mmCIF file of C-alpha atoms and ligand atoms in Angstrom:
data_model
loop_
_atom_site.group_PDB
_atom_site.id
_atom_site.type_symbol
_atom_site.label_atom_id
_atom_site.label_comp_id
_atom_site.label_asym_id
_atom_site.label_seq_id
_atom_site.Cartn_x
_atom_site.Cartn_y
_atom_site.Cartn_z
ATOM 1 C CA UNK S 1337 -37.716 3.488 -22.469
ATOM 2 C CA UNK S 1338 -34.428 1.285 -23.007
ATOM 3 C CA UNK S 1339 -31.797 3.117 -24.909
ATOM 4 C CA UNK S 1340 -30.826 0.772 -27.636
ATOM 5 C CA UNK S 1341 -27.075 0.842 -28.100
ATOM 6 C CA UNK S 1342 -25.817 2.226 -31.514
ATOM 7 C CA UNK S 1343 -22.362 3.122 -31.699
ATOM 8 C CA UNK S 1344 -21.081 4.505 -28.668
ATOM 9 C CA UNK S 1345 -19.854 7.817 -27.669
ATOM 10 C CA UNK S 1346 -17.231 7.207 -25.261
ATOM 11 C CA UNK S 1347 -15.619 4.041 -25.218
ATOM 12 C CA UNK S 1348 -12.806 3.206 -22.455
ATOM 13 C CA UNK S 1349 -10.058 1.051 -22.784
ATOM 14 C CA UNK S 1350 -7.790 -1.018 -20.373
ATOM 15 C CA UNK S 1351 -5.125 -2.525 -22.602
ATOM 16 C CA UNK S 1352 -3.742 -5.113 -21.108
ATOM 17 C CA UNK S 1353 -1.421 -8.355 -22.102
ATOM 18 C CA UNK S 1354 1.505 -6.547 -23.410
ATOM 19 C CA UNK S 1355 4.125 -8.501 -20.875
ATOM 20 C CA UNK S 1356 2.759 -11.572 -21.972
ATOM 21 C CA UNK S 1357 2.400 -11.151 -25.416
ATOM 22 C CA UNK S 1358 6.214 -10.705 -25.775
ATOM 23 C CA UNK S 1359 7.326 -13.582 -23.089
ATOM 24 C CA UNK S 1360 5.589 -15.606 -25.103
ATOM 25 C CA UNK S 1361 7.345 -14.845 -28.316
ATOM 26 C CA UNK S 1362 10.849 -14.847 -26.172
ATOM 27 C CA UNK S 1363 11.346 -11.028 -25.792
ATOM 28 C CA UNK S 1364 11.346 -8.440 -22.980
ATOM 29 C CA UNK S 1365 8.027 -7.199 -21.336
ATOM 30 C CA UNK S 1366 8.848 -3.616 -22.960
ATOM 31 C CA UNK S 1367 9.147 -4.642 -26.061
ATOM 32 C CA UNK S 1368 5.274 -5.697 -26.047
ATOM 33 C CA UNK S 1369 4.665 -2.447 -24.411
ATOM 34 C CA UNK S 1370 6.389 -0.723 -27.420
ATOM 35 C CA UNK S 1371 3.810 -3.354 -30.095
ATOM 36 C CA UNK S 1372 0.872 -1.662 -28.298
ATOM 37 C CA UNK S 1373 1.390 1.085 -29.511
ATOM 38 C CA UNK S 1374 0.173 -0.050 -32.645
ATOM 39 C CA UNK S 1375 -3.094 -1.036 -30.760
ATOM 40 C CA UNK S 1376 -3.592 2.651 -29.804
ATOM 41 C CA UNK S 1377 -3.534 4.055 -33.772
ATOM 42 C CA UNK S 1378 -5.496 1.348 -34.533
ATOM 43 C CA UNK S 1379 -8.259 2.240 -32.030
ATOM 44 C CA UNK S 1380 -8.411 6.355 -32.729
ATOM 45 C CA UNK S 1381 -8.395 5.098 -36.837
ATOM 46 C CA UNK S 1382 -11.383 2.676 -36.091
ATOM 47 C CA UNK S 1383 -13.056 5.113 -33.363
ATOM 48 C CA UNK S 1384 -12.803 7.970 -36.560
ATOM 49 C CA UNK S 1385 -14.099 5.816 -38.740
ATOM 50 C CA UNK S 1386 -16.973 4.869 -36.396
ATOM 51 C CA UNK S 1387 -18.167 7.943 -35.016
ATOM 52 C CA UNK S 1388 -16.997 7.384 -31.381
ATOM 53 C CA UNK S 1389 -16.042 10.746 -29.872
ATOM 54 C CA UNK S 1390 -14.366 10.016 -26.778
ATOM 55 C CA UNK S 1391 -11.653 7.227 -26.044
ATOM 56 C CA UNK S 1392 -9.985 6.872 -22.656
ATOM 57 C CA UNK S 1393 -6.663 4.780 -22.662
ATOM 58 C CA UNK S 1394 -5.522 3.611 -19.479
ATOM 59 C CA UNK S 1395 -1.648 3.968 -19.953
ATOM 60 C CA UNK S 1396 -0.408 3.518 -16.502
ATOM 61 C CA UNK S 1397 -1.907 3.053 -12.628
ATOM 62 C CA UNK S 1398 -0.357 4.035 -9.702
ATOM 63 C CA UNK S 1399 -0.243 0.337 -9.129
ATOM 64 C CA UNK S 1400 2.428 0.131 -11.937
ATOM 65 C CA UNK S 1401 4.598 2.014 -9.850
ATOM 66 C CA UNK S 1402 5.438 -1.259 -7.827
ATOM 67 C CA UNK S 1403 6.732 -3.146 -10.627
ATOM 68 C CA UNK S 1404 10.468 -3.344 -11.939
ATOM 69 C CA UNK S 1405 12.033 0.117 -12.261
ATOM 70 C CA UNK S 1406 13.494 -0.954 -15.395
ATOM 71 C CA UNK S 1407 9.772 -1.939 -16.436
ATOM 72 C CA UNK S 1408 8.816 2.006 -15.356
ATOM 73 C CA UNK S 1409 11.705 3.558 -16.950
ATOM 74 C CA UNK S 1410 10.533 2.048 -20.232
ATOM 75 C CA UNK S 1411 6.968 2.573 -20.407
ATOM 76 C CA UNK S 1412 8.056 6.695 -19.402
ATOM 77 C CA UNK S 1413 10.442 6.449 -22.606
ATOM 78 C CA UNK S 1414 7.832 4.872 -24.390
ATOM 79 C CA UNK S 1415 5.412 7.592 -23.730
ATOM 80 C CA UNK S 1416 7.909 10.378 -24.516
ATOM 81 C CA UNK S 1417 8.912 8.543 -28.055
ATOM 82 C CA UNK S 1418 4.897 8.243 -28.645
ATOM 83 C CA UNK S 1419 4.121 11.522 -27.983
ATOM 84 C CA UNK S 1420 6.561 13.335 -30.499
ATOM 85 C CA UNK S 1421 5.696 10.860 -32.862
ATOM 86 C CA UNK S 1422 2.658 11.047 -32.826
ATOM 87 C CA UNK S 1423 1.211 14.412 -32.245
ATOM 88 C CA UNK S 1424 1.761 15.732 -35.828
ATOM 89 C CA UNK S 1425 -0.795 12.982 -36.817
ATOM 90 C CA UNK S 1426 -3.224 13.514 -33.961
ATOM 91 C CA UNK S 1427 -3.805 17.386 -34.772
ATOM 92 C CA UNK S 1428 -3.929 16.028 -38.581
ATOM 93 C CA UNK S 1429 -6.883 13.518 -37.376
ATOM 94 C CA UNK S 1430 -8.247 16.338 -35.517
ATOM 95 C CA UNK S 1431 -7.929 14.103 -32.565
ATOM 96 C CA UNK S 1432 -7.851 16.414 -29.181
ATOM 97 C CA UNK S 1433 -5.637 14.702 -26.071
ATOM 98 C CA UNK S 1434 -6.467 15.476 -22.339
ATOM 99 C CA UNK S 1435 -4.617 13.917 -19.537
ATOM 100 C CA UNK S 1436 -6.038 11.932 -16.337
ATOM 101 C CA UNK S 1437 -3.859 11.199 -13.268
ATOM 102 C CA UNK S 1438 -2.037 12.480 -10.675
ATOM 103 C CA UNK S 1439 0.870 14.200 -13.140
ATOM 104 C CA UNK S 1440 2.883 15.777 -9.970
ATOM 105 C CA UNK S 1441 4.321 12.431 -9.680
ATOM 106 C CA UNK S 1442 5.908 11.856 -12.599
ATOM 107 C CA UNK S 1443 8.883 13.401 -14.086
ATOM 108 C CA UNK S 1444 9.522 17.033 -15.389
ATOM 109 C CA UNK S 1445 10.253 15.719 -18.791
ATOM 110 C CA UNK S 1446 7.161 13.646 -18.732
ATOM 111 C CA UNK S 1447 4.684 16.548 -17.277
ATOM 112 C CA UNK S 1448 6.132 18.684 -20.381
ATOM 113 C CA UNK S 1449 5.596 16.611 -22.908
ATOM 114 C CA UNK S 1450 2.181 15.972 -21.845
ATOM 115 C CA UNK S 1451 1.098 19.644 -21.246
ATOM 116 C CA UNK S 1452 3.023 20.310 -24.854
ATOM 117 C CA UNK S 1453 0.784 17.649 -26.599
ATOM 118 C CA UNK S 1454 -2.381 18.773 -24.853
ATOM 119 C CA UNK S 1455 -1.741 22.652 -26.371
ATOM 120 C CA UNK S 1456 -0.900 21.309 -29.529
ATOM 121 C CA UNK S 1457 -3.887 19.129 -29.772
ATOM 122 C CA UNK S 1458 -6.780 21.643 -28.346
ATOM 123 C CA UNK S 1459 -7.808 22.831 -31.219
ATOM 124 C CA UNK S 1460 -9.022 18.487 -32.338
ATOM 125 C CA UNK S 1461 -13.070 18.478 -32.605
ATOM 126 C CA UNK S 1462 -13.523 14.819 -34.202
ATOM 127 C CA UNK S 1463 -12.497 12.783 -31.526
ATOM 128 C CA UNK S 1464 -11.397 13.243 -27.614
ATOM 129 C CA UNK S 1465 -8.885 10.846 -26.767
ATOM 130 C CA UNK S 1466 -8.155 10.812 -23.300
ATOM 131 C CA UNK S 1467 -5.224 9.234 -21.266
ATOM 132 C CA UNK S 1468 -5.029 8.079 -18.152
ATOM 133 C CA UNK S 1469 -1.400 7.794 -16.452
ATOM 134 C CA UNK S 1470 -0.470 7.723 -12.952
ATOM 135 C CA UNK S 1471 -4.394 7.061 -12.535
ATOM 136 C CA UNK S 1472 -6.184 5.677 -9.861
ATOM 137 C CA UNK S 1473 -10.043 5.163 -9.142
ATOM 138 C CA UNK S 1474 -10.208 5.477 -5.380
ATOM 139 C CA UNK S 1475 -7.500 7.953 -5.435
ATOM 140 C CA UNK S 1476 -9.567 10.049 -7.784
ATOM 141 C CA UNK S 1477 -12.530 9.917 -5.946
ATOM 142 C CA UNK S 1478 -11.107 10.415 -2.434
ATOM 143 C CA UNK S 1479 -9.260 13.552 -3.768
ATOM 144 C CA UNK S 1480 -12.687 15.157 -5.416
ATOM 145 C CA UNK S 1481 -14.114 14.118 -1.353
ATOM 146 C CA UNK S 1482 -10.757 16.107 0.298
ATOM 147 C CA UNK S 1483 -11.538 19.058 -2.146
ATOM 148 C CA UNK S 1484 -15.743 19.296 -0.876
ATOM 149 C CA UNK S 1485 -14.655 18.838 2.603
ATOM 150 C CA UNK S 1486 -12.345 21.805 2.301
ATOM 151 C CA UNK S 1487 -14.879 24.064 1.121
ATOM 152 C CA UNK S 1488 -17.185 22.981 3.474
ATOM 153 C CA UNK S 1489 -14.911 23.767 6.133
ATOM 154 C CA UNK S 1490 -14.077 26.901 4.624
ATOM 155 C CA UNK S 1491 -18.241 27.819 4.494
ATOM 156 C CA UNK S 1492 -17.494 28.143 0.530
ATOM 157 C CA UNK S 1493 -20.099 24.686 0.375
ATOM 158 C CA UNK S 1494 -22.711 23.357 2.466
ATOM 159 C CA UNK S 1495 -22.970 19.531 2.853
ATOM 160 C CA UNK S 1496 -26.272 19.303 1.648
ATOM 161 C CA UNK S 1497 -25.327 20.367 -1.791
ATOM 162 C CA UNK S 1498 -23.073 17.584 -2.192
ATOM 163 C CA UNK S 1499 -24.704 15.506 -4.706
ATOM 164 C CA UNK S 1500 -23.744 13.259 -7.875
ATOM 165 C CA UNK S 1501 -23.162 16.103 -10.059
ATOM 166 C CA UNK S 1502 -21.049 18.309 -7.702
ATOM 167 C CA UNK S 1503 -19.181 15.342 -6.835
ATOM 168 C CA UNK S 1504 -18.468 14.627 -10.609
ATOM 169 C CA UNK S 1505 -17.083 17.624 -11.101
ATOM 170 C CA UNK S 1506 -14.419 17.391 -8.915
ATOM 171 C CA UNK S 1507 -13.183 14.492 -10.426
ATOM 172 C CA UNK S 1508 -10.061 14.525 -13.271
ATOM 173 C CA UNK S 1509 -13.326 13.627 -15.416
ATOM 174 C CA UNK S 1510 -15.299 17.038 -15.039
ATOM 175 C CA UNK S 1511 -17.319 17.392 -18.071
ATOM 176 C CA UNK S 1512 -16.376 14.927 -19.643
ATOM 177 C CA UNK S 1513 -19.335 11.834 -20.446
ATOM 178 C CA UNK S 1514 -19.138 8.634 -18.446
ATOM 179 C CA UNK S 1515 -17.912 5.519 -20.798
ATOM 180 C CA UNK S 1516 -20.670 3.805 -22.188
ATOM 181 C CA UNK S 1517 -18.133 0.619 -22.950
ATOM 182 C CA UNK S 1518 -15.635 -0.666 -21.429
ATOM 183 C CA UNK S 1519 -12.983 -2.805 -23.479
ATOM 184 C CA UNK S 1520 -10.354 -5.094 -21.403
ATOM 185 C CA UNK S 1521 -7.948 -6.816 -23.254
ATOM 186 C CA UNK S 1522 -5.677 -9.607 -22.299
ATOM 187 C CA UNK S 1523 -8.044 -11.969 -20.724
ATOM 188 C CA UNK S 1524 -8.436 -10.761 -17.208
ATOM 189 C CA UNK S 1525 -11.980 -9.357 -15.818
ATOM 190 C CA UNK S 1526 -11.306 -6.867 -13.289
ATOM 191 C CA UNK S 1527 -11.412 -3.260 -13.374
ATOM 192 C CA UNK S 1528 -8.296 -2.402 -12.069
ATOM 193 C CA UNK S 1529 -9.062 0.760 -10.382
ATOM 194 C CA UNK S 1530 -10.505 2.567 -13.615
ATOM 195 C CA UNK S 1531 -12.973 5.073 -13.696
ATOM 196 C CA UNK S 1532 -14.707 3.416 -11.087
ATOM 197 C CA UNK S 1533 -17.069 5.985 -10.682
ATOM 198 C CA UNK S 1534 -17.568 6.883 -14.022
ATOM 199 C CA UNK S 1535 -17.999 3.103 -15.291
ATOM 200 C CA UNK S 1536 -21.163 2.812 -13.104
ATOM 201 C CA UNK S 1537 -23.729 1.980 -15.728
ATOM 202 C CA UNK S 1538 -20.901 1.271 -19.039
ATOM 203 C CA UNK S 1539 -20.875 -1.925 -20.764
ATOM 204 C CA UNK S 1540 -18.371 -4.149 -20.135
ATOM 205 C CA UNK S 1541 -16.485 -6.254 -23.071
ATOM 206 C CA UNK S 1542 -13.529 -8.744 -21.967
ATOM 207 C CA UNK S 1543 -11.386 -10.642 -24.551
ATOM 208 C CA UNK S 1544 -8.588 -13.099 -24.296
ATOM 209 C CA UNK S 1545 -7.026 -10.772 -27.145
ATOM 210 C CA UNK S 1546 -3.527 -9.309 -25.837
ATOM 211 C CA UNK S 1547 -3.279 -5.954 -26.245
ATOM 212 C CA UNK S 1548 -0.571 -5.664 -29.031
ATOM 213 C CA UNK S 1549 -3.039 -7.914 -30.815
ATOM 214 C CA UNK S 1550 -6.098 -5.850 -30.776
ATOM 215 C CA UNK S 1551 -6.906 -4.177 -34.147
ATOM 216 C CA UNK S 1552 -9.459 -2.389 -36.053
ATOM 217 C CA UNK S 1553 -11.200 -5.014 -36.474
ATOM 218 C CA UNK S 1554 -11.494 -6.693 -33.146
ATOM 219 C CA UNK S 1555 -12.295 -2.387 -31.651
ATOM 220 C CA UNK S 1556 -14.985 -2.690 -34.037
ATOM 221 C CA UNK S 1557 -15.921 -5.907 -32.964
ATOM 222 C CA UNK S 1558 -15.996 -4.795 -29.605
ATOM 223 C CA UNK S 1559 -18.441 -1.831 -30.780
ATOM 224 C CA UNK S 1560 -21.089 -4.389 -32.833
ATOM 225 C CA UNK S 1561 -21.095 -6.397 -29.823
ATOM 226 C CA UNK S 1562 -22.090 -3.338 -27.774
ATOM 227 C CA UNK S 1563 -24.295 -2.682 -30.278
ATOM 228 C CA UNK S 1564 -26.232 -5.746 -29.195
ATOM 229 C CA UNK S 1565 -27.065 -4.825 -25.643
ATOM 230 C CA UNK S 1566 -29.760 -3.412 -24.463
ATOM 231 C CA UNK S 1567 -29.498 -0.948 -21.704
ATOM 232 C CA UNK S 1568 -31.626 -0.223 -19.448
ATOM 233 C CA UNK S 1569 -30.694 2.145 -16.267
ATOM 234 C CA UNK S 1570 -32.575 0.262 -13.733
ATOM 235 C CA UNK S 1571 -35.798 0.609 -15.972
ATOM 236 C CA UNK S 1572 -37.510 -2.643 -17.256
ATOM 237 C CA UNK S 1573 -37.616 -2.023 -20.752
HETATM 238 C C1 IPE M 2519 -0.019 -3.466 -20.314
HETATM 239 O O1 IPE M 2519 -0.040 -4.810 -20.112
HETATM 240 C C2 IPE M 2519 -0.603 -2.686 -19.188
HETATM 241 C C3 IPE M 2519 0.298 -1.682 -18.601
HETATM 242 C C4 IPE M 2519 0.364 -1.565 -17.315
HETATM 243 C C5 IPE M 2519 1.089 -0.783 -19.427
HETATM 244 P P1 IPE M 2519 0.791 -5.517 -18.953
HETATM 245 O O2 IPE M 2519 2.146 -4.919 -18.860
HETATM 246 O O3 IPE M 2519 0.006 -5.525 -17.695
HETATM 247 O O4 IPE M 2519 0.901 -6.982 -19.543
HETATM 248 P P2 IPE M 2519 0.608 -8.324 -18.789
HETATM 249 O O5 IPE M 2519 -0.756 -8.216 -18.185
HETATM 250 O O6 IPE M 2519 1.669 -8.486 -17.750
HETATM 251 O O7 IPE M 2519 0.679 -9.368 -19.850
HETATM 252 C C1 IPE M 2520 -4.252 -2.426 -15.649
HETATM 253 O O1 IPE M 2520 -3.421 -3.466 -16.005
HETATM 254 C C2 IPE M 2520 -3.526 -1.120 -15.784
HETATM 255 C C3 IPE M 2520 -3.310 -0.652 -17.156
HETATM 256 C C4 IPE M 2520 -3.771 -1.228 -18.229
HETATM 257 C C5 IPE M 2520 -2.553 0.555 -17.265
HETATM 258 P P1 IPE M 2520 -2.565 -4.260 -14.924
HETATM 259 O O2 IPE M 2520 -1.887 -5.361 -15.634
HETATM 260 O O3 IPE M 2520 -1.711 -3.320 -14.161
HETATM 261 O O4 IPE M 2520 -3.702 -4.811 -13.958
HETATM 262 P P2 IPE M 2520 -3.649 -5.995 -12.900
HETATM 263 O O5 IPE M 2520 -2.453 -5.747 -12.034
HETATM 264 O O6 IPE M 2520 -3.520 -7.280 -13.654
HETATM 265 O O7 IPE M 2520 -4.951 -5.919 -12.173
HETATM 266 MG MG1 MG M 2521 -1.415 -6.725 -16.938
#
């Protein structure tokens, strides 16, 4: 049977445009980082008031890394100023925040104020709201291959009982559910190393929307169109 989409439980978002949202209006690429923040309240307040339980932001890829340190710098601040800001609301909106990505890289300051947020926001049952930083698709899934190998080789795992599921659960992911949409903003359509293995059967949604740009209304936009689809796992119908 084809599983008609209704509102989806775990929508993932690559928010994307903020450098040329502000160029365009004469300012510094930061300064649209700083606007999409905006983006990301609007998107927990619209997932609430949906009835989507999981939302996965992707923040920052180790491809960011390679751009301006002065670019870096500010998108670290940026996460430190949103965090205490915005905690006190998120355990309000009994909105729960887990971090994805490869933390060991990033600074001290940084790794505390996400492990501080993540305690204060266990206790959140309405919505999951996950974010990725310092994340990387292949880098996820070839660490989750380095871990099986080693127990193999240790004679902890034989190969045979390697399968989807195992495999899953060595990734940041583990027990979490795959996306079921996928929402890019800023015009591009590529993945951009993002959940590459969880994203095998989610919906995609592009818009030319920047990300500072993206509202309530265009999220829940993006959730009537899925709404629309028909999915169908390799079955017919
Ligand atoms: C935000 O958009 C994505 C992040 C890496 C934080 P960009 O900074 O990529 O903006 P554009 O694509 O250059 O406009
Ligand atoms: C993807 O956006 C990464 C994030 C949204 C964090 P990018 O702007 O880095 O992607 P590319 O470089 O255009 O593929
Ligand atoms: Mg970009």
């Amino acid at each position: 049977m084809s599983q008609t989409a209704a509102i989806p439980n775990h929508v993932a978002l690559i928010m994307d445009g903020n450098g040329r949202w502000a160029a365009s209006r004469g300012h510094e690429r930061t300064w649209g980082h700083a606007a999409g923040a905006e983006s990301v309240r609007a998107c927990i307040k619209g997932a609430l008031v949906a009835g989507v339980r999981w939302l996965t932001f992707y923040a920052f890829s180790t491809e960011n890394w390679k751009r301006p340190a002065e670019e870096v710098e500010g998108l670290m601040e940026l996460l430190c100023d949103s965090i205490v800001k915005e905690t006190p609301e998120l355990v309000e909106q009994g909105v729960r925040v887990v971090v994805i990505g490869a933390r060991g890289a990033l600074s001290e300051k940084v790794r505390r104020l996400l492990e501080e947020m993540e305690e204060q926001t266990k206790g959140g049952e309405k919505l999951t709201a996950v974010l990725a930083i310092n994340y990387s698709g292949r880098a996820e899934i070839t660490r989750a291959a380095s871990a099986l190998a080693a127990e193999a080789m240790g004679g902890e795992l034989s190969p045979v009982m390697i399968t989807a599921e195992t495999f899953a659960a060595q990734l940041y992911t583990a027990g979490m559910p795959d996306p079921d949409l996928v929402i890019r903003t800023g015009g591009e359509k590529r993945l951009s190393n993002f959940l590459l293995w969880q994203a095998a059967y989610a919906e995609l949604y592009f818009t030319d929307v920047m990300w500072p740009d993206f509202n309530e209304d265009q999220f829940r936009e993006a959730l009537d169109d899925y709404g629309r689809r028909e999915r169908r796992f390799g079955k017919i119908r």
